[in-house]
mmCIF file of N, CA and C in Angstrom:
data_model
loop_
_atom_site.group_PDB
_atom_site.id
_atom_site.type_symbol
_atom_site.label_atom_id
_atom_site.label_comp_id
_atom_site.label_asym_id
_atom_site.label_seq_id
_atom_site.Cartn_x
_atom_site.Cartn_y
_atom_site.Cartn_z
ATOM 1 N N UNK K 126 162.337 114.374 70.065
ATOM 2 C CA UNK K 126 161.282 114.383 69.068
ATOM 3 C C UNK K 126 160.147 115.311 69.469
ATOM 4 N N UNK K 127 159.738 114.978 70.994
ATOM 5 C CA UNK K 127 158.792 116.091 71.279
ATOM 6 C C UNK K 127 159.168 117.456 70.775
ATOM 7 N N UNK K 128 160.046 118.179 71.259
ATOM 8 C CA UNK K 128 161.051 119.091 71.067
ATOM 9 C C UNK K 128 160.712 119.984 69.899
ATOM 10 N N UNK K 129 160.797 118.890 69.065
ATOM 11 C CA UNK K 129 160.803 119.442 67.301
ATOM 12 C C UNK K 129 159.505 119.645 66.961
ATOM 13 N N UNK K 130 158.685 118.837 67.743
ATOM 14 C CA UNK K 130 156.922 119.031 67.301
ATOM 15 C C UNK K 130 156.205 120.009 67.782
ATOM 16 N N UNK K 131 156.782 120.296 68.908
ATOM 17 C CA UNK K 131 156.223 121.821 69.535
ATOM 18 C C UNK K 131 157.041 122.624 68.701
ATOM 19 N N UNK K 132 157.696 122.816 68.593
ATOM 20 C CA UNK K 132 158.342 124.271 67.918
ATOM 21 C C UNK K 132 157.994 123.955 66.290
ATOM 22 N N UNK K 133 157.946 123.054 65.857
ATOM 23 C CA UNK K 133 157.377 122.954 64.551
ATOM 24 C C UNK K 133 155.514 124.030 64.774
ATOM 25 N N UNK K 134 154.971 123.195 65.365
ATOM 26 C CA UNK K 134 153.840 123.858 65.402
ATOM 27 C C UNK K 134 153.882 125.378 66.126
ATOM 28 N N UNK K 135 154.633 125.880 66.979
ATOM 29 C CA UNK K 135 154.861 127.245 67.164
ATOM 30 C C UNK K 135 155.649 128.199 65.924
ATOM 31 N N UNK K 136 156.265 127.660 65.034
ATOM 32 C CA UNK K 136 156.925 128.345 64.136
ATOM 33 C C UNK K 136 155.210 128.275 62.853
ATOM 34 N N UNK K 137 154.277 127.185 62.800
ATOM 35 C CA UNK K 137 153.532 127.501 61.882
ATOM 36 C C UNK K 137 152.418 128.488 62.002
ATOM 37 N N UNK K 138 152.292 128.682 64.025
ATOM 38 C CA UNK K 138 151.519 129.510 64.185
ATOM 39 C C UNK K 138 151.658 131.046 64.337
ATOM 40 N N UNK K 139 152.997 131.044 64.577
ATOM 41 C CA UNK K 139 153.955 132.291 64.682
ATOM 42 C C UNK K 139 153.731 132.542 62.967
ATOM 43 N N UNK K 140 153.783 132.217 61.764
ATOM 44 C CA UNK K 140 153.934 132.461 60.582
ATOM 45 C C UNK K 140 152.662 132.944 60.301
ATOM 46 N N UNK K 141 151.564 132.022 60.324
ATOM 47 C CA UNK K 141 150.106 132.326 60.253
ATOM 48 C C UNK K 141 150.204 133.414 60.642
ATOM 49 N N UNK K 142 150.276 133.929 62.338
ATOM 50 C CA UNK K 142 150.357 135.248 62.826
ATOM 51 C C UNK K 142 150.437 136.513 62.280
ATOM 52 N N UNK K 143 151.606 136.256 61.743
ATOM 53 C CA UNK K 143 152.018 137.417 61.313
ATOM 54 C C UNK K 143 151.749 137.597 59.634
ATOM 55 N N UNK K 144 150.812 136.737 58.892
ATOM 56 C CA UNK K 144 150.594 136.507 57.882
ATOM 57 C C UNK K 144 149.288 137.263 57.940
ATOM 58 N N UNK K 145 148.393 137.211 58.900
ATOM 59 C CA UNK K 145 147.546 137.345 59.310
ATOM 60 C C UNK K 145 147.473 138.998 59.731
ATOM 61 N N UNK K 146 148.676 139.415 60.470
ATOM 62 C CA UNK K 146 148.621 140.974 60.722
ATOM 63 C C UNK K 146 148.409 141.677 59.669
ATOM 64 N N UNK K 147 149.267 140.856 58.481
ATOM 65 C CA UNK K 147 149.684 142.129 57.266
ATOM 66 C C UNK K 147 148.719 141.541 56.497
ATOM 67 N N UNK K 148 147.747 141.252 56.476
ATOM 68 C CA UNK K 148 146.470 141.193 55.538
ATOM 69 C C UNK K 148 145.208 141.972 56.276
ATOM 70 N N UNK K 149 144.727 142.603 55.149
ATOM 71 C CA UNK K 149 143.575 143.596 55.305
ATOM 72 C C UNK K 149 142.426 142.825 55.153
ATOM 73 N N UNK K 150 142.439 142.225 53.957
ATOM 74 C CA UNK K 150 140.968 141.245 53.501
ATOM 75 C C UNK K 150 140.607 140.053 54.323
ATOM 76 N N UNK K 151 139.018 140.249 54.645
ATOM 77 C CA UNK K 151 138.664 139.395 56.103
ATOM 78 C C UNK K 151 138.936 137.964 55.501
ATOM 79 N N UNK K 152 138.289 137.563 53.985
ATOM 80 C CA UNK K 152 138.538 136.295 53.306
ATOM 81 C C UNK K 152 139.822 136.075 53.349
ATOM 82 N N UNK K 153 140.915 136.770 53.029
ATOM 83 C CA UNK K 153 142.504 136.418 53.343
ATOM 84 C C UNK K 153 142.870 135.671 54.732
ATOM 85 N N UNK K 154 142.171 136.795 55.547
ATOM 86 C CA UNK K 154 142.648 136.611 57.198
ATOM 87 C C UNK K 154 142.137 135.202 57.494
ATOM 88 N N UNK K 155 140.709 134.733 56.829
ATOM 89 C CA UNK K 155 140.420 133.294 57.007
ATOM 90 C C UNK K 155 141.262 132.528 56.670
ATOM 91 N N UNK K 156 141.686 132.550 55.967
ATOM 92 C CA UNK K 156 142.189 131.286 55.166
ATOM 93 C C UNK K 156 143.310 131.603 55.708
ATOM 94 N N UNK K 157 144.415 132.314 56.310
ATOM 95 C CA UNK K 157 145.356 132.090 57.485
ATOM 96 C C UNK K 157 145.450 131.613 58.992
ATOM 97 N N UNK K 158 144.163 131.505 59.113
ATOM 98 C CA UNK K 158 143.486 131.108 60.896
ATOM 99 C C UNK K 158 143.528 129.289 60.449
ATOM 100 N N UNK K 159 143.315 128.923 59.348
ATOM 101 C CA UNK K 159 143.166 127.193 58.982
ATOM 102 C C UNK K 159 144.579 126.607 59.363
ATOM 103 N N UNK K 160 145.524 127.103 58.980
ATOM 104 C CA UNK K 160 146.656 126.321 59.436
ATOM 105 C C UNK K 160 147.175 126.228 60.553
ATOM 106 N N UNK K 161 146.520 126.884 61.095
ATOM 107 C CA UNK K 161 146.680 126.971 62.829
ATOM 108 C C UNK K 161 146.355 125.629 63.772
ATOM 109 N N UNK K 162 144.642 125.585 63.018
ATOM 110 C CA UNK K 162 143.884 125.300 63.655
ATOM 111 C C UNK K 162 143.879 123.340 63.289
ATOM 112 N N UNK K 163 144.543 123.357 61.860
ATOM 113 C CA UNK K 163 144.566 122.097 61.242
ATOM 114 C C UNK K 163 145.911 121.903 61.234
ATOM 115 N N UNK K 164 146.990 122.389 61.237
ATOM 116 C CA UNK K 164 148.574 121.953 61.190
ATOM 117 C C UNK K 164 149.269 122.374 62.827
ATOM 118 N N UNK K 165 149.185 123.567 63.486
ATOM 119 C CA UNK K 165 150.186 123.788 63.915
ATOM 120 C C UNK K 165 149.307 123.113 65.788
ATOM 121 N N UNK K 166 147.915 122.756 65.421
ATOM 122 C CA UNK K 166 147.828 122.819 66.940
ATOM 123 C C UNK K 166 147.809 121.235 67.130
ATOM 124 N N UNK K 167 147.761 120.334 66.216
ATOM 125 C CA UNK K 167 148.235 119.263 65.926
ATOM 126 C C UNK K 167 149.418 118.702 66.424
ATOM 127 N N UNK K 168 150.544 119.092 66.011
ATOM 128 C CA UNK K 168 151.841 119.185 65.681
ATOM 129 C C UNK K 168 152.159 119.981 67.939
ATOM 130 N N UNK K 169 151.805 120.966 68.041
ATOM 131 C CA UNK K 169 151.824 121.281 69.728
ATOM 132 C C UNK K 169 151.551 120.050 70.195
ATOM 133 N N UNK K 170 149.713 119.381 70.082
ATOM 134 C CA UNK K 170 149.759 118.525 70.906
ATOM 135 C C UNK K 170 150.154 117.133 70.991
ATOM 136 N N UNK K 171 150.643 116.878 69.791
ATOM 137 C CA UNK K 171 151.434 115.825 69.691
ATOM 138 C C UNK K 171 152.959 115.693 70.316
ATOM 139 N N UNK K 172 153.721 116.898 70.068
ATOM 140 C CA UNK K 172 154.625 117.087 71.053
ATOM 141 C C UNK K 172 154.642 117.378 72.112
ATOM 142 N N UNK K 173 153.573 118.032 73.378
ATOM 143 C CA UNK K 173 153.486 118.068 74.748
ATOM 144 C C UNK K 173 152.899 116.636 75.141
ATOM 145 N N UNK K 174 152.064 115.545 74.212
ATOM 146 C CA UNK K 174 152.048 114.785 74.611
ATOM 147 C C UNK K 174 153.313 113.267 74.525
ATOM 148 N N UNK K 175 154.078 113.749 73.907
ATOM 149 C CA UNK K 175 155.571 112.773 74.274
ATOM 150 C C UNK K 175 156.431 112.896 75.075
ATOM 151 N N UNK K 176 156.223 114.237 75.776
ATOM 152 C CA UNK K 176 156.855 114.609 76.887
ATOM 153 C C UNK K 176 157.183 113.653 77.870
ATOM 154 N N UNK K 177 158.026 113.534 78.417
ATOM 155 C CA UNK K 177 158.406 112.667 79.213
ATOM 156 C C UNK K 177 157.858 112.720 80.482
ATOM 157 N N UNK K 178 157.476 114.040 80.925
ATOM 158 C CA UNK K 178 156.492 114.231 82.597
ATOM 159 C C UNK K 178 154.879 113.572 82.006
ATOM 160 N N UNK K 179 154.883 113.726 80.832
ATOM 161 C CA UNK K 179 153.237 113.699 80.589
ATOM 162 C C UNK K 179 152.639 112.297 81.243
ATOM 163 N N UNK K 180 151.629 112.512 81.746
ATOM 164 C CA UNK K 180 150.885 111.199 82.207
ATOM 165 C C UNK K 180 149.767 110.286 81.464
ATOM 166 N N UNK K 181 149.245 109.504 81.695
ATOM 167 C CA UNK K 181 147.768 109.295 80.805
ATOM 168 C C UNK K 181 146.725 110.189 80.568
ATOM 169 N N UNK K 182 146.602 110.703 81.921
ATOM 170 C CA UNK K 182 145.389 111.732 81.946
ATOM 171 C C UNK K 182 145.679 113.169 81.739
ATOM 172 N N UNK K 183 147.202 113.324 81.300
ATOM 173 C CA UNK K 183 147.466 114.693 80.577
ATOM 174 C C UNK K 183 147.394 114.511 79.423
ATOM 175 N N UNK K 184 147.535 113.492 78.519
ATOM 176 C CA UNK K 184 147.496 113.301 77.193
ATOM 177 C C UNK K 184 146.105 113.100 76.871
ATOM 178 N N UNK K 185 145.201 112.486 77.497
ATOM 179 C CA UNK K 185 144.106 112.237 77.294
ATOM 180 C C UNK K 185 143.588 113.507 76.925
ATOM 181 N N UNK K 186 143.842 114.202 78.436
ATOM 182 C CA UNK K 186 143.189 115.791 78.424
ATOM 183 C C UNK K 186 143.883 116.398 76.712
ATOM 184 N N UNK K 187 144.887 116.570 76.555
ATOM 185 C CA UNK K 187 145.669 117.365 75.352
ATOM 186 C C UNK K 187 144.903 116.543 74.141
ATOM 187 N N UNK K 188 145.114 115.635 74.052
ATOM 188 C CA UNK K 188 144.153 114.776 73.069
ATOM 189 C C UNK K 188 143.101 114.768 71.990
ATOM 190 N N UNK K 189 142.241 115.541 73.741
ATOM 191 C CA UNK K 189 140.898 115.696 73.220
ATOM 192 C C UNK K 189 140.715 117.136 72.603
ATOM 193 N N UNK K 190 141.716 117.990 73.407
ATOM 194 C CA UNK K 190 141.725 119.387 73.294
ATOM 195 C C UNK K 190 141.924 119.384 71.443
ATOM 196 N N UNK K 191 142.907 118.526 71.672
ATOM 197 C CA UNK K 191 143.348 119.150 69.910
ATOM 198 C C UNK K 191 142.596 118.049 69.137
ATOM 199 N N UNK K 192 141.993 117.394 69.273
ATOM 200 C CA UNK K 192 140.469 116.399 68.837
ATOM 201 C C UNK K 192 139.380 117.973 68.691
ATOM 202 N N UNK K 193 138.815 118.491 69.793
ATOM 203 C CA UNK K 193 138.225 120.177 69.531
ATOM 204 C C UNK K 193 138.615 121.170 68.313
ATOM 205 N N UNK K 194 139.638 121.253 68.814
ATOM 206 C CA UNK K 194 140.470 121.996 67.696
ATOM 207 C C UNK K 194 140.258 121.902 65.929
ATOM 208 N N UNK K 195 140.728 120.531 66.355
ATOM 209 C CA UNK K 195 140.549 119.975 64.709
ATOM 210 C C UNK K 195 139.617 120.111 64.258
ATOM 211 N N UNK K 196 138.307 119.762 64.879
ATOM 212 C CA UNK K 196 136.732 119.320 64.466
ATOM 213 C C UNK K 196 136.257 120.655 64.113
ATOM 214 N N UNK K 197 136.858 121.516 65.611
ATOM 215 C CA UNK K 197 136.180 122.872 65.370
ATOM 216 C C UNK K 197 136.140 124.060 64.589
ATOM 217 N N UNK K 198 137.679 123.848 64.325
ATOM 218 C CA UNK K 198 138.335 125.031 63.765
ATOM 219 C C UNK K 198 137.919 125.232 62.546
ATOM 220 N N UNK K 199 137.951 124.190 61.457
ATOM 221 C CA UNK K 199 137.343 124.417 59.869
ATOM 222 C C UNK K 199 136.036 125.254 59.930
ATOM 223 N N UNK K 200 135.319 124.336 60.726
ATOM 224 C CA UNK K 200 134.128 124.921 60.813
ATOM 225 C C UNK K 200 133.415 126.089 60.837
ATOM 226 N N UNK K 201 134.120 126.866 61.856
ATOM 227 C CA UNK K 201 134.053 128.256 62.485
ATOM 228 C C UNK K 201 134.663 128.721 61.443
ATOM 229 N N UNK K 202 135.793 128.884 60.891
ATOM 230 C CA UNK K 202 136.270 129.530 59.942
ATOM 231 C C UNK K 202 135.180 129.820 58.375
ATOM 232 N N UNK K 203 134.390 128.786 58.256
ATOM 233 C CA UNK K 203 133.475 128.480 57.040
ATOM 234 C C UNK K 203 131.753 129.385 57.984
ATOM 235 N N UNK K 204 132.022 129.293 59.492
ATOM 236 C CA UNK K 204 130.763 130.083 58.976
ATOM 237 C C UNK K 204 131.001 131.684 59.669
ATOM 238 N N UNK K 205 132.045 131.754 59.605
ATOM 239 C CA UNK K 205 132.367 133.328 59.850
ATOM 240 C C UNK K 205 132.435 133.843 58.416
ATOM 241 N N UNK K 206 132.728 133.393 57.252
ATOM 242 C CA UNK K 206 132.859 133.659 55.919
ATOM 243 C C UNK K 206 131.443 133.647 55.532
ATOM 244 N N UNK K 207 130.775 132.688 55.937
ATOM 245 C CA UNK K 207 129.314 132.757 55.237
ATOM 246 C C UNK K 207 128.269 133.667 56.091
ATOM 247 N N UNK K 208 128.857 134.033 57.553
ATOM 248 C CA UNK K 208 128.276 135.190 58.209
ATOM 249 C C UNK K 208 128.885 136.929 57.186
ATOM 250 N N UNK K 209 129.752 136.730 56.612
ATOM 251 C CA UNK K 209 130.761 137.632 56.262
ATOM 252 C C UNK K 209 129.941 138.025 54.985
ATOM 253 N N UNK K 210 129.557 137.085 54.046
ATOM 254 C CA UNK K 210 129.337 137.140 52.953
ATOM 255 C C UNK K 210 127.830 137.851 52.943
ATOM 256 N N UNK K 211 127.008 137.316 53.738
ATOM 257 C CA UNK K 211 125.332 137.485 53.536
ATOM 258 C C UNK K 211 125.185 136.302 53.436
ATOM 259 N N UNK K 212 123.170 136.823 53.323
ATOM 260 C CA UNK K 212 122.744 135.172 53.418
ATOM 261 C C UNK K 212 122.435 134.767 51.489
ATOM 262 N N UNK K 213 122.616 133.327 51.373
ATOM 263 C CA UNK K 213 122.864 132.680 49.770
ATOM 264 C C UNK K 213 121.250 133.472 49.008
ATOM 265 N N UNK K 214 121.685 133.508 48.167
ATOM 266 C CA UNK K 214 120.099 133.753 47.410
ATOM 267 C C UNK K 214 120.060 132.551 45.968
#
Protein backbone atom coordinates (compact mmCIF):
# COMPACT_ATOMS: atom_id res chain seq x y z
CA UNK A 1 0.00 0.00 0.00
CA UNK A 2 2.83 2.29 0.87
CA UNK A 3 4.22 1.45 -2.52
CA UNK A 4 1.23 2.77 -4.45
CA UNK A 5 1.08 6.07 -2.38
CA UNK A 6 4.47 7.17 -3.13
CA UNK A 7 4.38 6.60 -6.70
CA UNK A 8 0.85 7.84 -6.85
CA UNK A 9 2.12 11.11 -5.54
CA UNK A 10 5.40 11.01 -7.73
CA UNK A 11 3.40 10.36 -10.93
CA UNK A 12 1.11 13.64 -9.82
CA UNK A 13 4.17 15.60 -9.34
CA UNK A 14 6.03 14.34 -12.32
CA UNK A 15 2.66 15.47 -14.37
CA UNK A 16 2.38 18.92 -12.69
CA UNK A 17 6.12 19.12 -13.80
CA UNK A 18 5.97 18.84 -16.91
CA UNK A 19 2.61 20.65 -17.20
CA UNK A 20 4.32 23.31 -15.78
CA UNK A 21 7.44 23.35 -18.35
CA UNK A 22 5.13 23.71 -21.33
CA UNK A 23 3.22 26.67 -19.98
CA UNK A 24 4.37 30.21 -20.61
CA UNK A 25 1.63 32.12 -18.50
CA UNK A 26 2.88 32.82 -14.83
CA UNK A 27 -1.14 32.49 -13.74
CA UNK A 28 -1.12 28.99 -15.61
CA UNK A 29 2.24 27.95 -14.00
CA UNK A 30 0.34 28.75 -10.58
CA UNK A 31 -2.33 26.89 -10.72
CA UNK A 32 0.00 23.77 -11.67
CA UNK A 33 2.39 24.20 -8.47
CA UNK A 34 -1.32 23.52 -6.27
CA UNK A 35 -1.47 19.96 -6.97
CA UNK A 36 1.75 19.31 -5.87
CA UNK A 37 1.60 20.97 -2.95
CA UNK A 38 -2.17 19.79 -1.97
CA UNK A 39 -2.36 16.17 -3.70
CA UNK A 40 0.89 14.72 -4.54
CA UNK A 41 2.97 15.69 -1.31
CA UNK A 42 0.20 14.26 0.72
CA UNK A 43 -0.11 11.08 -0.96
CA UNK A 44 4.43 10.84 -0.64
CA UNK A 45 3.98 11.35 2.94
CA UNK A 46 1.47 9.16 3.65
CA UNK A 47 3.24 6.44 1.90
CA UNK A 48 6.91 6.87 3.41
CA UNK A 49 5.06 6.97 6.48
CA UNK A 50 3.63 3.16 6.26
CA UNK A 51 6.80 2.03 5.52
CA UNK A 52 7.69 -0.67 7.38
CA UNK A 53 11.42 0.75 8.66
CA UNK A 54 9.50 3.97 9.59
CA UNK A 55 9.57 4.72 13.31
CA UNK A 56 7.42 7.15 15.50
CA UNK A 57 9.73 9.89 15.26
CA UNK A 58 10.13 9.49 11.44
CA UNK A 59 6.52 9.81 10.88
CA UNK A 60 6.10 12.41 13.27
CA UNK A 61 8.97 14.27 11.52
CA UNK A 62 7.18 13.43 7.76
CA UNK A 63 3.89 14.40 9.33
CA UNK A 64 4.57 17.61 10.18
CA UNK A 65 6.60 18.23 7.04
CA UNK A 66 3.59 17.56 4.89
CA UNK A 67 1.26 19.37 7.77
CA UNK A 68 3.91 22.61 6.25
CA UNK A 69 3.30 21.75 3.00
CA UNK A 70 -0.31 21.69 3.08
CA UNK A 71 -0.80 24.91 5.19
CA UNK A 72 1.88 26.50 3.18
CA UNK A 73 1.64 25.79 -0.19
CA UNK A 74 -1.95 27.45 -1.11
CA UNK A 75 -0.83 30.26 0.40
CA UNK A 76 2.37 31.14 -1.30
CA UNK A 77 0.87 30.29 -4.47
CA UNK A 78 -2.09 33.14 -3.78
CA UNK A 79 0.45 35.66 -2.85
CA UNK A 80 2.90 35.21 -5.62
CA UNK A 81 -0.25 35.90 -7.95
CA UNK A 82 -1.25 38.90 -5.98
CA UNK A 83 2.58 39.98 -5.96
CA UNK A 84 2.21 39.17 -9.85
CA UNK A 85 -0.82 41.10 -10.39
CA UNK A 86 -0.08 44.65 -8.57
CA UNK A 87 -1.37 46.13 -5.70
CA UNK A 88 -5.79 46.03 -5.59
CA UNK A 89 -7.15 49.50 -6.26
Amino acid sequence: MSTVLIWAGVAVAALSAIRLVLTRDLFARLHFIGPVTVLAAPLVVAGLALRTWSSWHDVFKLVLIGLLLIGTGPATVVATARARRGPDD
